[in-house]
Amino acid sequence: MPERVHHRFDDGPPLSKKIKTSAVTDSDQTKPEQKPPNDTPLREKPPTLEGHHESRSSRPHYPRTQQPRGNSSLKDKSTALLRFRKELPIWSHTEEIRQSLKSKDVLLLVGETGSGKSTQVPQFLIDEPWCRPQSVMISNDEKQQSVRVGGCIAITEPRRVAAITLARRVAEEMGTPLGSSSPASKVGYSVRFDNSTSPSTRIKFLTEGMLLQEMLRDPWLRQYSAVIVDEVHERGVNVDLVMGFLKNIVSGKKEGRGGLPLKVAVMSATADLEGLQTFFDDKHDWKLRQEISKDSEELDYMSNNKIEGTEDMDSEWSGIGSDNENDTSNPKQDSNHPASKETAIEKLSNGSSKPNGFRAGDKALAGSPTPSPLQEEPPPDSPHVSVCHIFGRQHPVQTIYAPHPVPDFVDAALRTIFQIHYKEPLPGDILVFLTGQETVETLESLVREYALALPPTVPKLLILPLFAALPPPAQQLVFQPTPPKTRKVILATNIAETSVTVAGVRFVIDCGKSKIKQFRARLGLDSLLVKPISQSAAIQRQGRAGREAPGKCYRLYTEPDYRALAPAPTPEILRCDLSHAILTLKARGVDDITAFPFLDRPPRDALEKALMQLFQLGALTDAGRINDLGRQIARLPLTAPLGRVLLAAADPAMDCLAEAIDIIACLSVENIFLALTSEETKEQAASARRALHRCEGDHLTLLATVQAYAAETADRKAWAERHFVSHRAMQAVMDVRKQLLAQTAHLALPSPHPSHNASTSTPTARALPTATAILKSFLRGFAANTARLAPDGSYRTLLGHHAVAIHPSSGLFGQRVEAIVYNEFVFTNRSYARGVSAVQMDWVGEVLGV
């Protein structure tokens, strides 16, 4: 176990004269609620830094060697790395892992951080006889046809940066080119908007979402002999869906694979092993039937009753002004009409009509010759699951807790960074875990400012951010070797918590918090809150310091606070909007949602809310089955509402596809406008952005900003600085924009205006579609996110009549318009609508068909 020590963060020498006032003193430690003196420069706006150290090549881990040239160099590199591979703890388990998957179809592998499981397991399996491609005969429309099954191994990762980095590392170890760089490449990766594979690819790293996309084309995953699910403990929505689909393939008859099994390896450092083993056993199905039966006994869904959470649906929609808003008795009404919801919702979760009195979950039992589930005996353990434990190459990590609660973790992290830099010798890079992009950029500017005051005798600091919205080239800078006489400081979100190993890290600073989305289905409210992490996440963060050598982890919270943390994070599927997940299931042939094998069953009200949202978007028929529109939305790498917007904009009646793509690209990054703190800079920014502002609201303001940035041919970075726009975010916007254009072409949607092709970003002269067409397109996707002005001057949502305020960051803040449409309904200190535009009530009625 790592040593746990109480240390002060202030027992080093003062940082410098410039930052001496911000150093923590003994009195500060005894009075944690005290803020730094008023003359401290901690929160001053930092000056712009011109210098930025760049290194020569990218290495995710292990020894740093020259970039290989040619096949001989690749093989030499592979031979040199073999010695380090053999030192990994997992190497001694090679034969155990091979034999486990030879005899059984499922392997549960728990390996400590640093054991090498993510890079080594696919290499152990690639030469197994069962991993070779085979030709089999399958039945297709009562005809026999020969298909090729297997030959490739898929490894899923929760984040794109992990997939790319691990693929690069495995390619080096195997002595093969990476991805599409060579037709002979045996290792590739596939992430959103970036597919780098070759016809010879045998090992493919991909995000969980990309594997789900591949299931649209091939639900049996015939390309793969094995699927390895890495970091399953993170429990995102996509990993839960992947696990359910894999269970169905493993436990089914495998007729779509010609009887050949699909091998599955589930890997994690902190996962609930017993729960996973039960999930793949037949006992899981037995327990699912028990739960469904209990729900059916508790909830009486007779035809004259409404599903829970829909009893006020009529009144929620009555803000439109329909004369028959409470009349639900007419079965001939259009299925998109809100009044027909109760007729349709009984069919949605099961994908078919049922007689009166049908209860949710009955279809899972229909036609079964077995007795009532409550009378069934649990089946014996399944024989096709094996378990393997790997005890890591985890170097000792000294854990240093804060003696008192920290009032401001950004300031505490700043002080700790410089105390480490003054006290600890090189080599030894620092990894700081923060809550989000805003805190990363705030601390980045502060560290850069204080680094200017370092004495010449002190090593330089190389400050690098790492968060999801960062463009991939900027993310890869983190993995480049640290220059001589320099200490690297990586400021990261939880993207660096698992899978990703940054060479040289010896010190971790853990703020103990992360941003969590919490969706309240009954209110349709998505809250983005900063909450404490779990103990398993804290252990993962701590482990980053001991990957290559003994290290230290500075926890900016007390030891009692650590003990009070939840043991594991709440699975995302239990706390998020499920509309995209349900659409994913429906698009892959799962009509009966209640019978799908979830690791944890989502709340019933969340499922019902998601089904109703998809029904309102037009993605489902009134029988609950996915239609052509829903299939098109499912093929887009967007949320269901944004996908609906894109398809509406492609309609010839709207003819604003290019503009919708520009706006959606902006919504795909956190914020393109810089966050400002002082009143002076806010006034300067308002003046500079005046030419970009549009009175219709935020959507058209985003459009104007993208078009102005794209039209800039001289110096886009200077343009962004003049307008207080994030150049880094705009680079990401342009990348997403390019990829969305390629996606629309792949879907055979009407071509956008020629000015928006993939090779140019400069718009040509033409009359733009009207603001009305653009906003009506957004209403198609966000009709449920509308509010009207109340007599008291507040806004009330049309669904539920909840009070909502326009977010202060919106261009419409403080204004009164007839009605608004918004992207997000979030809760911080109150309920806010964010991403707001003004619309007319008759537009809303036209879109809703009332």
CSV table of N, CA, C and O in Angstrom, one decimal, residues 32 51-52 80 106 119 130 142 145 149 168 298 328 404 475 487 501 537 598 624 657 671 705 737 778 817 845:
chain,number,residue,atom,x,y,z
A,32,PRO,N,-7.5,27.9,7.3
A,32,PRO,CA,-7.7,27.6,5.8
A,32,PRO,C,-8.7,28.5,5.2
A,32,PRO,O,-8.7,28.6,4.0
A,51,GLY,N,7.1,32.4,-25.7
A,51,GLY,CA,7.9,31.2,-25.8
A,51,GLY,C,7.1,30.0,-25.6
A,51,GLY,O,6.3,29.9,-24.7
A,52,HIS,N,7.4,28.9,-26.3
A,52,HIS,CA,6.8,27.6,-26.0
A,52,HIS,C,7.7,26.5,-26.5
A,52,HIS,O,8.1,26.5,-27.7
A,80,ALA,N,14.3,-3.7,-29.5
A,80,ALA,CA,14.8,-3.0,-28.3
A,80,ALA,C,13.7,-2.9,-27.3
A,80,ALA,O,14.0,-2.9,-26.1
A,106,VAL,N,-15.1,-15.8,-22.5
A,106,VAL,CA,-15.1,-14.5,-21.8
A,106,VAL,C,-13.9,-14.5,-20.8
A,106,VAL,O,-13.8,-15.5,-20.0
A,119,THR,N,-1.7,-2.6,-23.6
A,119,THR,CA,-0.8,-2.8,-24.8
A,119,THR,C,-0.5,-4.3,-25.1
A,119,THR,O,-0.3,-4.6,-26.2
A,130,TRP,N,-7.4,-19.4,-33.1
A,130,TRP,CA,-8.8,-19.0,-33.3
A,130,TRP,C,-8.9,-17.5,-33.7
A,130,TRP,O,-10.0,-17.1,-34.0
A,142,GLU,N,-32.8,-17.1,-46.5
A,142,GLU,CA,-33.0,-18.5,-46.9
A,142,GLU,C,-32.0,-18.9,-47.9
A,142,GLU,O,-32.2,-20.0,-48.6
A,145,GLN,N,-24.6,-18.3,-48.0
A,145,GLN,CA,-23.6,-17.5,-48.6
A,145,GLN,C,-22.3,-17.6,-47.7
A,145,GLN,O,-22.4,-17.8,-46.5
A,149,VAL,N,-15.0,-14.4,-41.5
A,149,VAL,CA,-15.2,-14.0,-40.1
A,149,VAL,C,-13.9,-14.0,-39.3
A,149,VAL,O,-13.1,-15.0,-39.4
A,168,ARG,N,-0.4,3.8,-31.3
A,168,ARG,CA,1.0,4.2,-31.6
A,168,ARG,C,2.0,3.4,-30.9
A,168,ARG,O,3.0,2.9,-31.5
A,298,GLU,N,-45.8,-4.1,-9.3
A,298,GLU,CA,-45.9,-2.9,-8.6
A,298,GLU,C,-46.6,-1.8,-9.4
A,298,GLU,O,-47.3,-0.9,-8.9
A,328,THR,N,-57.5,13.5,-25.3
A,328,THR,CA,-56.6,12.4,-25.7
A,328,THR,C,-57.4,11.2,-26.2
A,328,THR,O,-56.9,10.1,-26.3
A,404,HIS,N,-6.0,20.6,6.2
A,404,HIS,CA,-7.3,21.2,6.4
A,404,HIS,C,-7.9,21.3,5.0
A,404,HIS,O,-7.3,21.3,4.0
A,475,GLN,N,-3.1,17.8,-28.1
A,475,GLN,CA,-3.1,16.8,-27.1
A,475,GLN,C,-1.8,16.0,-27.2
A,475,GLN,O,-1.3,15.6,-26.2
A,487,ARG,N,11.1,21.1,-16.6
A,487,ARG,CA,10.1,20.3,-15.9
A,487,ARG,C,8.7,20.5,-16.6
A,487,ARG,O,8.3,21.6,-16.8
A,501,THR,N,-0.7,7.1,-20.4
A,501,THR,CA,0.5,7.2,-19.6
A,501,THR,C,1.4,8.3,-20.2
A,501,THR,O,1.8,8.2,-21.4
A,537,ALA,N,-11.5,6.5,-8.4
A,537,ALA,CA,-10.9,7.6,-9.3
A,537,ALA,C,-9.7,8.2,-8.6
A,537,ALA,O,-8.7,8.4,-9.3
A,598,PHE,N,-28.7,-4.7,-19.5
A,598,PHE,CA,-27.9,-3.6,-19.0
A,598,PHE,C,-27.1,-4.1,-17.8
A,598,PHE,O,-27.6,-4.9,-17.0
A,624,GLY,N,-43.4,2.6,-31.9
A,624,GLY,CA,-42.2,2.5,-31.2
A,624,GLY,C,-41.0,2.0,-31.9
A,624,GLY,O,-39.9,1.8,-31.3
A,657,LEU,N,-28.0,23.9,-44.8
A,657,LEU,CA,-27.2,22.8,-44.2
A,657,LEU,C,-25.8,23.3,-43.8
A,657,LEU,O,-25.3,23.0,-42.7
A,671,ASN,N,-16.5,26.3,-25.4
A,671,ASN,CA,-16.9,27.7,-25.5
A,671,ASN,C,-15.9,28.3,-26.5
A,671,ASN,O,-14.7,28.3,-26.2
A,705,THR,N,-19.5,34.4,-36.2
A,705,THR,CA,-18.1,34.2,-35.7
A,705,THR,C,-17.3,33.2,-36.5
A,705,THR,O,-16.2,33.5,-36.9
A,737,ARG,N,-16.1,20.9,-38.2
A,737,ARG,CA,-16.8,21.4,-39.4
A,737,ARG,C,-16.4,20.6,-40.7
A,737,ARG,O,-17.3,20.2,-41.4
A,778,PHE,N,-33.4,24.6,-36.1
A,778,PHE,CA,-33.1,24.3,-34.7
A,778,PHE,C,-34.3,23.9,-33.9
A,778,PHE,O,-34.3,23.1,-32.9
A,817,VAL,N,-38.2,38.7,-25.2
A,817,VAL,CA,-38.7,38.4,-26.5
A,817,VAL,C,-39.9,37.5,-26.4
A,817,VAL,O,-40.1,36.9,-25.3
A,845,GLY,N,-45.5,26.5,-33.0
A,845,GLY,CA,-46.7,25.8,-33.3
A,845,GLY,C,-46.7,25.1,-34.6
A,845,GLY,O,-47.1,24.0,-34.8
